[in-house]
Short mmCIF file of C-alpha atoms in Angstrom, two decimals:
data_model
loop_
_atom_site.label_atom_id
_atom_site.label_comp_id
_atom_site.label_asym_id
_atom_site.label_seq_id
_atom_site.Cartn_x
_atom_site.Cartn_y
_atom_site.Cartn_z
CA MET A 22 -6.37 4.72 2.69
CA LYS A 23 -7.99 5.85 -0.47
CA LYS A 24 -5.79 5.50 -3.51
CA TYR A 25 -5.87 6.96 -6.99
CA LEU A 26 -3.68 6.00 -9.92
CA LEU A 27 -4.40 6.50 -13.57
CA ILE A 28 -2.87 4.46 -16.32
CA SER A 29 -2.45 6.59 -19.39
CA LEU A 30 -2.97 3.51 -21.69
CA LEU A 31 -6.57 2.38 -21.73
CA ILE A 32 -6.39 -1.42 -21.86
CA LEU A 33 -9.16 -3.62 -23.00
CA THR A 34 -8.69 -6.61 -25.31
CA THR A 35 -6.32 -5.64 -28.08
CA THR A 36 -3.60 -7.12 -30.21
CA PHE A 37 -0.33 -5.45 -31.18
CA TYR A 38 2.68 -6.93 -32.87
CA GLY A 39 1.38 -10.49 -32.34
CA GLN A 40 0.83 -9.97 -28.58
CA HIS A 41 -2.66 -10.15 -27.11
CA LEU A 42 -3.24 -7.64 -24.30
CA GLN A 43 -6.15 -8.45 -22.01
CA LYS A 44 -7.44 -6.83 -18.80
CA ARG A 45 -9.82 -8.02 -16.19
CA THR A 46 -11.30 -5.89 -13.37
CA LEU A 47 -12.73 -7.53 -10.21
CA LYS A 48 -12.96 -7.18 -6.48
CA LEU A 49 -10.33 -9.01 -4.37
CA MET A 50 -9.20 -8.41 -0.77
CA GLY A 51 -12.13 -5.96 -0.44
CA SER A 52 -10.67 -3.72 -3.17
CA ARG A 53 -10.64 -3.20 -6.95
CA PHE A 54 -7.97 -5.13 -8.80
CA ASP A 55 -7.11 -4.55 -12.46
CA ILE A 56 -5.01 -7.39 -13.92
CA THR A 57 -3.51 -6.91 -17.35
CA VAL A 58 -1.36 -9.41 -19.21
CA SER A 59 0.32 -9.70 -22.53
CA ALA A 60 0.09 -13.13 -24.18
CA ASN A 61 0.09 -14.89 -27.63
CA ASP A 62 -3.66 -15.33 -27.62
CA SER A 63 -6.74 -14.51 -25.58
CA VAL A 64 -7.09 -18.00 -24.15
CA SER A 65 -3.64 -17.93 -22.77
CA ALA A 66 -4.14 -14.38 -21.45
CA LEU A 67 -7.31 -15.40 -19.56
CA SER A 68 -5.58 -18.44 -18.10
CA TYR A 69 -2.77 -16.24 -16.75
CA ILE A 70 -5.21 -13.80 -15.25
CA ASN A 71 -6.96 -16.65 -13.45
CA MET A 72 -3.59 -17.75 -12.04
CA ALA A 73 -3.04 -14.32 -10.68
CA ILE A 74 -6.53 -14.23 -9.13
CA ASN A 75 -5.98 -17.55 -7.43
CA GLU A 76 -2.67 -16.34 -6.00
CA ILE A 77 -4.17 -13.11 -4.62
CA SER A 78 -7.02 -15.09 -3.12
CA ARG A 79 -4.50 -17.43 -1.46
CA ILE A 80 -2.67 -14.50 0.10
CA GLU A 81 -5.96 -12.95 1.32
CA LYS A 82 -6.73 -16.18 3.22
CA LEU A 83 -3.33 -16.08 4.83
CA ILE A 84 -3.24 -12.45 5.97
CA SER A 85 -6.90 -11.54 6.48
CA SER A 86 -7.93 -10.48 9.97
CA TRP A 87 -11.58 -10.80 8.95
CA ASP A 88 -11.36 -14.49 8.29
CA PRO A 89 -11.63 -16.23 11.69
CA ASN A 90 -9.73 -19.22 10.30
CA SER A 91 -6.70 -17.35 9.05
CA GLN A 92 -3.32 -17.48 10.70
CA THR A 93 -3.43 -13.71 11.26
CA SER A 94 -6.70 -14.10 13.20
CA GLU A 95 -5.10 -16.88 15.26
CA ILE A 96 -2.24 -14.57 16.20
CA ILE A 97 -4.78 -11.90 17.31
CA LYS A 98 -6.87 -14.39 19.33
CA ASN A 99 -3.77 -15.40 21.28
CA ALA A 100 -2.54 -11.88 21.96
CA GLY A 101 -1.17 -11.75 25.54
CA ILE A 102 -1.72 -15.49 25.87
CA LYS A 103 0.78 -17.51 23.81
CA PRO A 104 2.93 -17.44 20.65
CA VAL A 105 1.38 -18.87 17.41
CA LYS A 106 3.28 -20.88 14.92
CA VAL A 107 2.74 -19.63 11.37
CA ASP A 108 3.79 -20.37 7.78
CA THR A 109 7.19 -19.10 6.68
CA GLU A 110 5.51 -16.74 4.23
CA LEU A 111 3.48 -14.90 6.94
CA PHE A 112 6.37 -14.93 9.33
CA GLN A 113 8.62 -13.23 6.83
CA LEU A 114 5.96 -10.66 5.86
CA ILE A 115 5.65 -9.66 9.48
CA GLU A 116 9.47 -9.65 9.80
CA ARG A 117 9.72 -7.23 6.86
CA SER A 118 6.90 -5.15 8.30
CA LEU A 119 8.89 -4.67 11.53
CA ALA A 120 11.98 -3.72 9.51
CA ILE A 121 9.95 -0.95 7.80
CA SER A 122 8.66 0.20 11.26
CA LYS A 123 12.26 0.61 12.33
CA LEU A 124 13.20 2.35 9.09
CA THR A 125 10.35 4.86 9.54
CA ASP A 126 10.70 5.36 13.28
CA GLY A 127 7.29 3.72 13.81
CA ALA A 128 5.40 5.80 11.30
CA PHE A 129 4.45 2.47 9.72
CA ASP A 130 3.16 -0.07 12.19
CA ILE A 131 1.03 -3.17 11.52
CA THR A 132 -0.30 -2.95 15.13
CA TYR A 133 -2.22 0.14 14.10
CA ALA A 134 -5.18 -2.32 14.05
CA SER A 135 -5.10 -2.10 17.91
CA MET A 136 -6.07 1.58 17.67
CA ASP A 137 -9.42 2.71 19.14
CA LYS A 138 -11.61 4.10 16.42
CA ILE A 139 -12.21 7.52 18.03
CA TRP A 140 -11.80 9.56 14.79
CA LYS A 141 -14.78 9.53 12.36
CA PHE A 142 -14.46 10.81 8.78
CA ASP A 143 -18.00 10.26 7.63
CA GLY A 144 -19.23 13.70 8.60
CA SER A 145 -20.57 12.58 12.05
CA MET A 146 -17.76 14.11 14.16
CA LYS A 147 -18.70 17.50 15.64
CA THR A 148 -16.04 17.86 18.31
CA MET A 149 -12.37 16.88 18.50
CA PRO A 150 -11.50 13.96 20.82
CA SER A 151 -9.81 14.91 24.06
CA LYS A 152 -6.08 14.68 24.52
CA GLU A 153 -6.71 11.91 27.07
CA ASN A 154 -8.87 9.88 24.72
CA ILE A 155 -6.38 10.26 21.85
CA LYS A 156 -3.50 9.09 24.04
CA ALA A 157 -5.54 6.14 25.30
CA SER A 158 -6.49 5.16 21.72
CA VAL A 159 -2.97 4.01 20.92
CA ALA A 160 -2.20 2.36 24.32
CA LYS A 161 -1.95 -1.07 22.67
CA VAL A 162 -0.24 0.09 19.46
CA GLY A 163 3.48 -0.55 19.16
CA TYR A 164 5.50 -2.78 16.84
CA LYS A 165 8.07 -3.40 19.60
CA ASN A 166 5.43 -5.53 21.33
CA ILE A 167 5.54 -8.10 18.56
CA GLU A 168 7.82 -10.95 19.50
CA LEU A 169 9.18 -13.20 16.66
CA ASN A 170 10.90 -16.51 17.17
CA LYS A 171 12.88 -17.32 14.11
CA ILE A 172 13.63 -20.94 15.14
CA ASN A 173 10.03 -21.89 15.85
CA HIS A 174 8.44 -19.43 13.37
CA THR A 175 6.10 -18.18 16.08
CA VAL A 176 4.51 -14.72 16.50
CA PHE A 177 3.41 -13.40 19.89
CA LEU A 178 1.56 -10.16 20.58
CA LYS A 179 2.67 -9.23 24.12
CA LEU A 180 -0.45 -7.24 25.10
CA LYS A 181 -3.87 -8.72 25.52
CA GLY A 182 -6.29 -7.07 23.08
CA MET A 183 -3.50 -6.18 20.70
CA LYS A 184 -4.06 -6.68 16.99
CA ILE A 185 -2.20 -6.60 13.65
CA GLY A 186 -3.44 -5.70 10.23
CA PHE A 187 -1.94 -5.55 6.74
CA GLY A 188 -4.11 -2.84 5.29
CA ALA A 189 -1.09 -0.69 4.42
CA ILE A 190 1.04 -3.45 2.94
CA GLY A 191 -1.15 -6.47 2.13
CA LYS A 192 -2.39 -5.45 -1.35
CA GLY A 193 1.10 -4.39 -2.39
CA TYR A 194 2.38 -7.77 -1.31
CA ALA A 195 -0.40 -9.53 -3.23
CA ALA A 196 0.47 -7.54 -6.37
CA ASP A 197 4.14 -8.52 -5.98
CA LYS A 198 3.27 -12.22 -5.61
CA ALA A 199 0.90 -12.29 -8.51
CA LYS A 200 3.59 -10.57 -10.70
CA GLN A 201 6.26 -13.05 -9.52
CA LEU A 202 4.00 -16.00 -10.32
CA LEU A 203 3.14 -14.77 -13.83
CA ILE A 204 6.75 -14.05 -14.69
CA SER A 205 7.63 -17.60 -13.59
CA LYS A 206 4.97 -18.88 -16.00
CA GLY A 207 6.51 -17.02 -18.89
CA VAL A 208 4.33 -13.88 -19.04
CA LYS A 209 6.54 -11.27 -20.64
CA ALA A 210 4.63 -8.13 -19.63
CA GLY A 211 1.75 -6.99 -17.55
CA ILE A 212 0.25 -4.75 -14.82
CA ILE A 213 -1.26 -5.71 -11.48
CA ASN A 214 -3.10 -2.71 -10.15
CA ALA A 215 -4.46 -3.22 -6.66
CA SER A 216 -6.51 -0.08 -6.02
CA GLY A 217 -3.49 2.07 -6.61
CA ASP A 218 -0.77 -0.40 -5.64
CA MET A 219 0.52 -0.91 -9.16
CA ASN A 220 3.14 -3.32 -10.20
CA THR A 221 4.49 -3.56 -13.80
CA TRP A 222 6.93 -5.66 -15.77
CA GLY A 223 8.04 -5.84 -19.34
CA LYS A 224 6.82 -3.28 -21.88
CA GLN A 225 3.76 -2.40 -23.85
CA PRO A 226 3.28 -4.49 -27.04
CA ASN A 227 4.59 -1.54 -29.10
CA GLY A 228 7.91 -1.81 -27.29
CA LYS A 229 7.42 1.28 -25.17
CA ASP A 230 7.38 1.58 -21.40
CA TRP A 231 4.18 1.53 -19.56
CA MET A 232 3.16 5.13 -18.60
CA VAL A 233 1.41 6.21 -15.48
CA ALA A 234 -0.44 9.51 -14.91
CA ILE A 235 -0.31 10.92 -11.38
CA THR A 236 -3.59 12.44 -10.38
CA ASN A 237 -3.73 16.11 -9.47
CA PRO A 238 -5.38 16.14 -6.04
CA MET A 239 -6.67 19.68 -6.61
CA ASN A 240 -8.46 18.51 -9.73
CA LYS A 241 -8.94 14.74 -9.95
CA ASN A 242 -9.93 14.98 -13.64
CA ASN A 243 -6.44 16.08 -14.58
CA ALA A 244 -3.00 14.60 -14.14
CA PHE A 245 -0.07 16.84 -13.24
CA ALA A 246 2.53 14.44 -14.54
CA THR A 247 2.87 11.34 -16.72
CA LEU A 248 5.90 9.17 -16.16
CA PRO A 249 7.30 5.95 -17.60
CA ILE A 250 7.57 2.93 -15.39
CA SER A 251 9.54 -0.19 -16.14
CA ASN A 252 9.69 -3.29 -13.94
CA LYS A 253 8.77 -1.22 -10.94
CA ALA A 254 5.87 -0.61 -8.65
CA VAL A 255 4.17 2.75 -7.94
CA VAL A 256 1.67 3.55 -5.21
CA THR A 257 -0.25 6.78 -5.36
CA SER A 258 -2.13 7.59 -2.15
CA GLY A 259 -4.53 10.47 -1.97
CA ASN A 260 -5.79 11.88 1.31
CA TYR A 261 -7.97 14.78 0.11
CA GLU A 262 -11.49 13.45 0.58
CA LYS A 263 -11.63 11.92 4.05
CA TYR A 264 -10.86 14.52 6.69
CA VAL A 265 -12.31 16.66 9.49
CA THR A 266 -11.55 20.22 10.39
CA PHE A 267 -11.22 21.55 13.96
CA ASN A 268 -9.86 25.02 14.86
CA ASN A 269 -8.91 25.62 11.21
CA VAL A 270 -6.74 22.51 11.14
CA ARG A 271 -7.61 19.71 8.66
CA TYR A 272 -7.11 16.29 10.11
CA THR A 273 -6.92 13.47 7.52
CA HIS A 274 -7.87 9.90 7.95
CA ILE A 275 -4.30 8.64 8.03
CA ILE A 276 -3.41 8.45 11.74
CA ASP A 277 0.03 8.45 13.32
CA PRO A 278 0.16 5.18 15.18
CA ARG A 279 2.62 6.71 17.63
CA THR A 280 0.47 9.50 18.84
CA GLY A 281 -3.11 8.88 17.73
CA TYR A 282 -3.30 12.18 15.88
CA PRO A 283 -4.25 12.29 12.20
CA ALA A 284 -1.72 13.53 9.55
CA THR A 285 -2.16 17.22 8.65
CA ASP A 286 0.63 18.14 6.22
CA ILE A 287 0.22 16.12 3.02
CA ILE A 288 -2.62 15.42 0.63
CA SER A 289 -0.99 13.12 -1.95
CA VAL A 290 2.05 10.80 -2.17
CA SER A 291 3.39 8.72 -5.02
CA VAL A 292 6.21 6.21 -4.23
CA PHE A 293 8.22 4.36 -6.85
CA ALA A 294 10.00 1.26 -5.65
CA PRO A 295 11.17 -2.18 -6.87
CA LYS A 296 8.25 -3.80 -5.09
CA ALA A 297 4.67 -2.68 -4.39
CA GLU A 298 4.84 -4.03 -0.85
CA LEU A 299 7.59 -1.51 0.03
CA ALA A 300 6.02 1.34 -2.00
CA ASP A 301 2.64 0.80 -0.19
CA ALA A 302 4.22 0.90 3.27
CA LEU A 303 6.40 3.84 2.55
CA ALA A 304 3.48 5.86 1.09
CA THR A 305 1.60 5.48 4.36
CA SER A 306 4.72 6.33 6.30
CA ILE A 307 5.43 9.58 4.41
CA PHE A 308 1.95 10.87 5.26
CA VAL A 309 2.73 10.36 8.91
CA MET A 310 6.29 11.58 8.87
CA GLY A 311 5.50 14.76 6.92
CA THR A 312 7.07 16.32 3.79
CA ASP A 313 10.55 17.21 5.09
CA VAL A 314 11.25 14.04 7.04
CA GLY A 315 9.61 11.91 4.38
CA LEU A 316 11.75 13.30 1.57
CA ASN A 317 14.86 13.05 3.68
CA ARG A 318 14.18 9.36 4.39
CA ILE A 319 13.42 8.49 0.77
CA ASN A 320 16.57 10.30 -0.46
CA GLN A 321 18.63 7.94 1.73
CA LEU A 322 17.17 4.89 0.09
CA LYS A 323 18.41 3.30 -3.12
CA ALA A 324 16.06 2.70 -6.09
CA ILE A 325 13.15 4.47 -4.35
CA ASP A 326 11.59 7.78 -5.31
CA CYS A 327 8.56 9.84 -4.38
CA ILE A 328 6.41 12.74 -5.36
CA ILE A 329 4.65 14.61 -2.49
CA ILE A 330 1.88 17.23 -2.77
CA ASP A 331 1.46 19.18 0.46
CA LYS A 332 -1.71 20.78 1.83
CA GLU A 333 -0.82 24.07 -0.01
CA GLY A 334 -0.74 22.25 -3.34
CA THR A 335 3.05 22.54 -3.62
CA ILE A 336 4.78 19.60 -5.41
CA HIS A 337 7.89 18.15 -3.84
CA THR A 338 10.05 15.40 -5.42
CA SER A 339 12.88 13.20 -4.28
CA ASN A 340 16.33 13.87 -5.79
CA LYS A 341 16.12 11.50 -8.69
CA ILE A 342 12.74 12.60 -10.09
CA ASN A 343 12.27 15.27 -12.63
CA ILE A 344 8.52 15.46 -13.44
CA ASN A 345 9.04 18.40 -15.84
CA LYS A 346 10.87 16.03 -18.17
CA TYR A 347 7.70 13.95 -18.68
CA ASP A 348 4.89 16.53 -18.48
#
């Protein structure tokens, strides 16, 4: 999923009120990461940033389905054959993923990786796939076919050829873990921005909250709202560039794992949550569930909010957000 999130504060290497604010941008987990920390001096700041990089790289090795030596790849290789014993960390991540699947009625599903790639969003598709092919494309998708053994810490994919992937939750989890590590090392404030999965803690050196500007999907050069964020995560997901149109219906590249059909109702979602992992997963889910169901689900959850822009450009917010207050 393509993600856009603007930070209203441009951060380079600056010093305010005795705190040194330093930012580094690099590619990790196949995506752009912006890591910003506040420290007493530049040497300390760079040391903390390197700690965060090492932690994110460690997580990538654990959850990557591209690395043949990862535990995730081992689970996939043994699909339909036998359970695979994994580290507690990976087991618990999968366990939480299944809980989110239940919460969203399957709109979020890490077995989406089993889906046949019959939809193309690179301009090469000229005809819509048949109903039969769409149905067949999700034959091996289904979180209920993941079997967890809490005693032995094993994971078993029941169907041969079944796969799991953490594309809709992995970067958020990595941002959470990097934040947690830096806080434990005494870093008072910072931002981990994983291609739109953004996690913050503390405040700017001037004592004010970090501010985020939510992109206007109708005009990416402008923001329609700027909001404060304090010790929270925000994920802004845009779905307005990759799509195909058949019979006057725009099908976006986020596909419902339950049906095989792409989402059609929403073009942008921003989710605010205590953790980036959860915000990441819920942003994907809302695209699939649609505006009404998505808002209803978010309004039932504590400490979680969202902003949705539908295909008509109408802005919808959960009950506790008032974007006009911050415009």
